[in-house]
Coordinates of C-alpha atoms in Angstrom, one line a residue:
X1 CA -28.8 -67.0 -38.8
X2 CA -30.6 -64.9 -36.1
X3 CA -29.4 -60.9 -38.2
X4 CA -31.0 -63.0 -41.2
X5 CA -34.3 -63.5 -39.3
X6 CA -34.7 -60.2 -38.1
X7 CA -33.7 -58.6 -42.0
X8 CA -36.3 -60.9 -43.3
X9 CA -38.9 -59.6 -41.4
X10 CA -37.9 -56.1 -41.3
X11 CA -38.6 -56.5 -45.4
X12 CA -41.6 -58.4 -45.0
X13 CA -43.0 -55.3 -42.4
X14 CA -41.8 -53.1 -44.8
X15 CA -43.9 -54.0 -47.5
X16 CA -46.9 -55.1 -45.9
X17 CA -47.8 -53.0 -42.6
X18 CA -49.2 -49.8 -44.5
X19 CA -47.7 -46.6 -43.3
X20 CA -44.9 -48.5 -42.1
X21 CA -42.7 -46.5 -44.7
X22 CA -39.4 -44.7 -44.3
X23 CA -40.9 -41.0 -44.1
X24 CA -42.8 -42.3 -41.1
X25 CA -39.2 -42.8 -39.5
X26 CA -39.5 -40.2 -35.9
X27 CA -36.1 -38.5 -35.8
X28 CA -33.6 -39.6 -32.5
X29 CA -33.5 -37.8 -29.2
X30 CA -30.5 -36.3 -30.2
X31 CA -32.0 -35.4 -33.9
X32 CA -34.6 -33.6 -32.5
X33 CA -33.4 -31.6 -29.8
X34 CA -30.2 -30.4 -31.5
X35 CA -31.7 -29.5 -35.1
X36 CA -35.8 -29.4 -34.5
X37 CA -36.2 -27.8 -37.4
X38 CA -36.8 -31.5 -39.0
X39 CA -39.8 -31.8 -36.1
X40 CA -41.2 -28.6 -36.6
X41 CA -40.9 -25.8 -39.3
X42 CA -41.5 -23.6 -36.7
X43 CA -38.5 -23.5 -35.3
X44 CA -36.6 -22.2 -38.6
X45 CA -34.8 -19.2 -37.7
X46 CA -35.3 -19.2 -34.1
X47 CA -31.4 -18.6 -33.5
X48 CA -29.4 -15.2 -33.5
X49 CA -27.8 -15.8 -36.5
X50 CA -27.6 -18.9 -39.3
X51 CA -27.5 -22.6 -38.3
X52 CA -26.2 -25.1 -40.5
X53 CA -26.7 -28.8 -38.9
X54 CA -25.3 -32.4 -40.4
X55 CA -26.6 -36.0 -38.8
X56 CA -26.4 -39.5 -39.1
X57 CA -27.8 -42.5 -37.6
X58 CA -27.8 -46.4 -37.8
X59 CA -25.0 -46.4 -40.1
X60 CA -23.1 -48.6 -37.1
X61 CA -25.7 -51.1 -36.6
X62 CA -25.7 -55.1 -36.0
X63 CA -28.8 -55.8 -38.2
X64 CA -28.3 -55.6 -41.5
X65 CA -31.6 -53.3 -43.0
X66 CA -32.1 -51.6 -39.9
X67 CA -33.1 -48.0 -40.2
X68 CA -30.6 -45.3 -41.7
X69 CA -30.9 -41.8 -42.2
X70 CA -28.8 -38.9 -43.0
X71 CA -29.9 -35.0 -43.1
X72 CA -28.1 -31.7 -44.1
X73 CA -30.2 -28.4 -43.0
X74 CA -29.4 -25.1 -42.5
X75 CA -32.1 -21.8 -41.3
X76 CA -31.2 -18.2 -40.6
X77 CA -33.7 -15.4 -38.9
X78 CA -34.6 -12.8 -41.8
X79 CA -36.5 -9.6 -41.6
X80 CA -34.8 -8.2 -37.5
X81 CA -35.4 -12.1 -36.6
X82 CA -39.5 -11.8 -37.6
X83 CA -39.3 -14.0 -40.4
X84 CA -37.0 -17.5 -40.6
X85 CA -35.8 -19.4 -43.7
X86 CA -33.9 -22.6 -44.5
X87 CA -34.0 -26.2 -45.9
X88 CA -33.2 -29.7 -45.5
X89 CA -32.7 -32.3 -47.5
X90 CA -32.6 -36.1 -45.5
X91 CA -32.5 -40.0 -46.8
X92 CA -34.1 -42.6 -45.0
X93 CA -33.3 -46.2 -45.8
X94 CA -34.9 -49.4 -43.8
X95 CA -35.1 -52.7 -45.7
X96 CA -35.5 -52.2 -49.6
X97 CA -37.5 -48.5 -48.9
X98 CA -35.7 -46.0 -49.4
X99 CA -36.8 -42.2 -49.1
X100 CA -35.0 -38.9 -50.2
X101 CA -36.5 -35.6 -49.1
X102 CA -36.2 -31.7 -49.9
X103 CA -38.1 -29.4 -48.8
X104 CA -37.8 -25.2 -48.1
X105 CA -39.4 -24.2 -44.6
X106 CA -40.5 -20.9 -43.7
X107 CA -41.9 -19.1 -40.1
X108 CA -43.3 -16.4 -39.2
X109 CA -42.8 -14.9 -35.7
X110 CA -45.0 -13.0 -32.7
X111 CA -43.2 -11.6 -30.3
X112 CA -45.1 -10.8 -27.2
X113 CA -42.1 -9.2 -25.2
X114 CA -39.8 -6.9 -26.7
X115 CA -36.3 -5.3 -25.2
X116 CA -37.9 -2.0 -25.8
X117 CA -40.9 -1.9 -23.9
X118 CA -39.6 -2.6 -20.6
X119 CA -36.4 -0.5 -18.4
X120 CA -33.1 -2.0 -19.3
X121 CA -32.8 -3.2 -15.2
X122 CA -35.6 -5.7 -15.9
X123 CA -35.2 -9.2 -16.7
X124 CA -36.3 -9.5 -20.4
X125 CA -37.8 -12.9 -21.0
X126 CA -38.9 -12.8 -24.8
X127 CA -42.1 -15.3 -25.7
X128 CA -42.3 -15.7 -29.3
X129 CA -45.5 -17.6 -31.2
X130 CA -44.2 -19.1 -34.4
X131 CA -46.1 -20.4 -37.4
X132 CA -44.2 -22.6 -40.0
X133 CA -44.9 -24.3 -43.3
X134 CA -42.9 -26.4 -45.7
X135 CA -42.7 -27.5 -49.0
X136 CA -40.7 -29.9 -51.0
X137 CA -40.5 -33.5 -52.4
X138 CA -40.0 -36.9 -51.8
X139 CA -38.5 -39.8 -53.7
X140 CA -40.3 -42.8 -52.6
X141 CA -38.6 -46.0 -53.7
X142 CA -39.2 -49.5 -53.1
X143 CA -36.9 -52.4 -54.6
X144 CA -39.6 -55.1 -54.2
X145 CA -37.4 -57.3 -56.9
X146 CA -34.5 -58.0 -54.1
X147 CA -36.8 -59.9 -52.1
X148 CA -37.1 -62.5 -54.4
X149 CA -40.8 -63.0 -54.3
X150 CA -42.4 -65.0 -57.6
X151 CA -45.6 -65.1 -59.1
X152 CA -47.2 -62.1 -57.1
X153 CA -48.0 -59.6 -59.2
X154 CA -47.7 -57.3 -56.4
X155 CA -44.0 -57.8 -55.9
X156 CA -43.1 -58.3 -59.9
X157 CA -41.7 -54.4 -60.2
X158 CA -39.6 -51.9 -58.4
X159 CA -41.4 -48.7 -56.8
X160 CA -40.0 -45.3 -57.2
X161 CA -42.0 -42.0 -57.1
X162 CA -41.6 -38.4 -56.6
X163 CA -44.6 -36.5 -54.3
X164 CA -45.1 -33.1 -53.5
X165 CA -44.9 -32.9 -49.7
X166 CA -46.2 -30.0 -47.3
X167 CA -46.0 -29.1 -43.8
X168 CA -47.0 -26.7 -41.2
X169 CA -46.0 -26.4 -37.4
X170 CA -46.5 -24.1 -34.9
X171 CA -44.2 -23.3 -31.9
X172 CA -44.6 -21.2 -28.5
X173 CA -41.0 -20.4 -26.9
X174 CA -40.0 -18.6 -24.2
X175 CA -36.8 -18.7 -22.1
X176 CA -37.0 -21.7 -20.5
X177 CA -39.9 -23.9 -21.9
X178 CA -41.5 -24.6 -25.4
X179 CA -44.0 -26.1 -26.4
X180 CA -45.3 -26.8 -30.3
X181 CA -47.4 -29.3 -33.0
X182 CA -46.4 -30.3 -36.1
X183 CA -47.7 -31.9 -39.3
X184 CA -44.8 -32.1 -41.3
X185 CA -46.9 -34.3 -44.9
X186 CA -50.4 -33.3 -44.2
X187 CA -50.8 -34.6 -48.0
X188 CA -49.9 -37.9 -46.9
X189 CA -50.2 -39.9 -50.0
X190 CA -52.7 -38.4 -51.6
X191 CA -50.3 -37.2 -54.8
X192 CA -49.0 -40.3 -55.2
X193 CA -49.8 -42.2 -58.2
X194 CA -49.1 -46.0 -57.3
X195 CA -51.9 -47.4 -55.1
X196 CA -49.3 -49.4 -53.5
X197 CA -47.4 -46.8 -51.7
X198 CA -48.9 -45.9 -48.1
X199 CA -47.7 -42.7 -46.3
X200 CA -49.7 -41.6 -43.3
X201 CA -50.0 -37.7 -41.7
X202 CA -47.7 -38.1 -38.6
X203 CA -48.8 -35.6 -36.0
X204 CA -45.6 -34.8 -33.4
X205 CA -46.3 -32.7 -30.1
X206 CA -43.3 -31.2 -28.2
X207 CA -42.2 -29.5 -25.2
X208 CA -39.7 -28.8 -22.5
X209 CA -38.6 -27.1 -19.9
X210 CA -35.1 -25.4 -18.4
X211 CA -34.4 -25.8 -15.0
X212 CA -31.8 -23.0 -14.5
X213 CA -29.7 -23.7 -11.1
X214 CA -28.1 -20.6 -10.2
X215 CA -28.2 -16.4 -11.7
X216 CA -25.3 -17.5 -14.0
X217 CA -27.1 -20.5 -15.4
X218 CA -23.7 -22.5 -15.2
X219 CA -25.4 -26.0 -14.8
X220 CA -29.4 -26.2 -17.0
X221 CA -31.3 -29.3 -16.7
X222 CA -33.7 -30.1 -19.3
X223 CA -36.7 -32.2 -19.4
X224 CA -38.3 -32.7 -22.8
X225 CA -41.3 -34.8 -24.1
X226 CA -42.4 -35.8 -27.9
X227 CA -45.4 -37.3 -28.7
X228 CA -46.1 -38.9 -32.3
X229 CA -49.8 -40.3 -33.3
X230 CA -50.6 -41.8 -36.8
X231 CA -53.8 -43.5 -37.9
X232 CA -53.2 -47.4 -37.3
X233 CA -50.3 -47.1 -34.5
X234 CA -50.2 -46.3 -30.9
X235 CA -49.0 -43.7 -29.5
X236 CA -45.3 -43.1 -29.6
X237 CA -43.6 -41.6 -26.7
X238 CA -40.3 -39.8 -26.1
X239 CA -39.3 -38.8 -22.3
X240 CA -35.8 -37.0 -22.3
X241 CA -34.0 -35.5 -20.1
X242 CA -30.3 -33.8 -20.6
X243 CA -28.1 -31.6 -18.6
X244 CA -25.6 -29.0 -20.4
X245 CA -22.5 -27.6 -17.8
X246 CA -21.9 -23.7 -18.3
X247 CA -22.7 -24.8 -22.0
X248 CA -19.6 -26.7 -22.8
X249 CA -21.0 -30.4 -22.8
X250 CA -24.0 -31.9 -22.0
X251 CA -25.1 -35.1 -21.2
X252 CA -28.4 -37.1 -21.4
X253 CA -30.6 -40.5 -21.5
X254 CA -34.2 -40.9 -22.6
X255 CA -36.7 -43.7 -23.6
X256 CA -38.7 -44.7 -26.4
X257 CA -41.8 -46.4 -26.0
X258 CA -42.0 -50.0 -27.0
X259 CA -38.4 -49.5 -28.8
X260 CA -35.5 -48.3 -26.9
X261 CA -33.4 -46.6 -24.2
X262 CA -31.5 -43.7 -25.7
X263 CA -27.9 -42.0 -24.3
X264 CA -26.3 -39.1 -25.8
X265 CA -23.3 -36.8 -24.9
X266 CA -22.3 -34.0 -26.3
X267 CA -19.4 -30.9 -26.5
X268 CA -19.4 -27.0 -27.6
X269 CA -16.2 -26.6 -29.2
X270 CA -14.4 -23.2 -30.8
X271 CA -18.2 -21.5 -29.7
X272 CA -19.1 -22.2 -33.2
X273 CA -19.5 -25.9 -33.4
X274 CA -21.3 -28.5 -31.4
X275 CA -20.8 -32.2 -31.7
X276 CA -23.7 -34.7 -29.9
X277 CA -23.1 -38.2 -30.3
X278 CA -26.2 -40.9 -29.4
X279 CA -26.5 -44.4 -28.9
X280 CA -29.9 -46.1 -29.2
X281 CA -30.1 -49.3 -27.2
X282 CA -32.8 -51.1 -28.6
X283 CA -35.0 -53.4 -26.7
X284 CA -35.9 -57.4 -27.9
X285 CA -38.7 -57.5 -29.5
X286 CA -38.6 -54.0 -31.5
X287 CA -36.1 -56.2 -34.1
X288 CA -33.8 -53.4 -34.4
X289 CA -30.9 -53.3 -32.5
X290 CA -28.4 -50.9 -31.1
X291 CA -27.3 -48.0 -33.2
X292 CA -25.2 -45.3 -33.1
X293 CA -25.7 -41.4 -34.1
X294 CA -23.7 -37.9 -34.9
X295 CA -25.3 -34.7 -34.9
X296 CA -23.0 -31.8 -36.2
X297 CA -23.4 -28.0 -35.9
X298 CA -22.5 -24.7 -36.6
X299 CA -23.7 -21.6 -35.4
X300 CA -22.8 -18.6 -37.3
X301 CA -22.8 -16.3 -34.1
X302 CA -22.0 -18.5 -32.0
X303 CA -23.7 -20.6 -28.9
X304 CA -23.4 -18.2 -26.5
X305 CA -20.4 -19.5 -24.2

């Protein structure tokens, strides 16, 4: 009786808080840190060689309509590393909203500290300014007909729509801290067609830093904050913080305003592949339960072990 409460109302929030739609959905502390690229175009081809990156989350959950997503991407430096390209294409589901994206994102690179300019005995610590932009679609669906609500025109048809999306980010990296903006649908939902379908511009701020222990860098501590503000929602906030040992595993924990604590671990296998696995504990009143994630990766040159 209680998981048939909170689904009721997940629907009826769905529906009726504007902007509370599935592309509005921030991306998991593990999401985010281990494939960015769905945070910030930016990032796309900041890696030596091609990364192709598959995750999951909520699809172990004890509410039935909680939130669900699944993404497939994959970015490669082009041009000696100046240029990055790749793609991603992710589905969202919460409720009866459902929303399937593709996009292609681009970047284009500064580099403020090259190999070359300095004697090989130096410590070369490469800062790199990054401009990214993406552009792609989004099938926007809404089956208002399963809730079973009569005699409201409102809810008498089923949603679905396809709208040009585009994004832009920007990035500043160096060896051990980052920080960057993104907008990834600065169009909001001003392509859209139906007057009933509500997509906001999130805006997502992001940094972090590497605390590096010893010369060999064996044990890295890492701190990391995202912001998220939207017209008609408070600030969200993100404080992580994860440790990787001589970059074989890592572990972490974070919290999510107003929603939940998050714990992730994670290993380096083969040097190729990386597995992170994250459970979301959610608190009481955000209605949404614990859930459980995968991210999987693989590095075409490798992580670096």
């Amino acid at each position: 009786m209680r998981s048939r409460t909170k689904f009721n109302f997940l629907l009826i929030i769905t529906v009726l808080i504007p902007g509370f739609g599935l592309s509005q959905q921030t991306p998991r502390f593990a999401e985010y840190n281990y494939n960015p690229i769905i945070v910030n175009s930016a990032y796309t081809g900041m890696s030596e060689g091609g990364v192709m990156t598959l995750s999951n989350y909520g699809y172990i959950n004890n509410i039935e309509g909680s939130p669900k997503s699944l993404s497939l991407s994959y970015h490669s430096p082009v041009s000696q590393g100046k240029m990055g390209l790749g793609g991603v294409i992710s589905r969202d589901e919460i409720g009866i909203t459902t929303s399937t994206k593709a996009y292609l994102a681009y970047s284009y690179k500064l580099f403020f500290d090259l190999k070359s300019d300095r004697p090989y005995w130096q410590l070369h610590d490469e800062h790199v300014l990054s401009f990214g932009l993406t552009a792609g679609v989004q099938q926007y669906k809404e089956n208002l007909l399963d809730l079973g609500i009569v005699d409201d025109p409102v809810f008498s048809e089923n949603i679905s729509e396809s709208i040009p999306t585009i994004g832009v980010g920007f990035l500043y990296n160096r060896r051990n801290f980052y920080i960057g903006v993104s907008a990834p649908n600065v169009l909001g939902d001003k392509l859209a067609s139906s007057d009933h379908i509500k997509l906001s511009n999130p805006v997502y701020g992001y940094m972090g830093y590497s605390f590096l222990t010893n010369k060999f860098d064996r044990i890295i501590i890492k701190p990391n904050l995202l912001l998220k503000y939207e017209d008609g929602a408070p600030m969200q906030i993100d404080v992580n913080l994860s440790t990787s040992f001589e970059n074989k595993f890592e572990i972490g924990a974070g919290y999510r305003s107003t929603s939940s604590l998050n714990l992730m671990a994670g290993v380096y296998l083969f040097k190729y592949l990386r597995l992170i696995y994250q459970y979301n504990i959610g608190f009481e009143k955000s209605l949404l339960g614990n859930s459980h994630g995968i991210v999987l990766s693989y590095a075409f040159k490798g992580y670096g072990m």
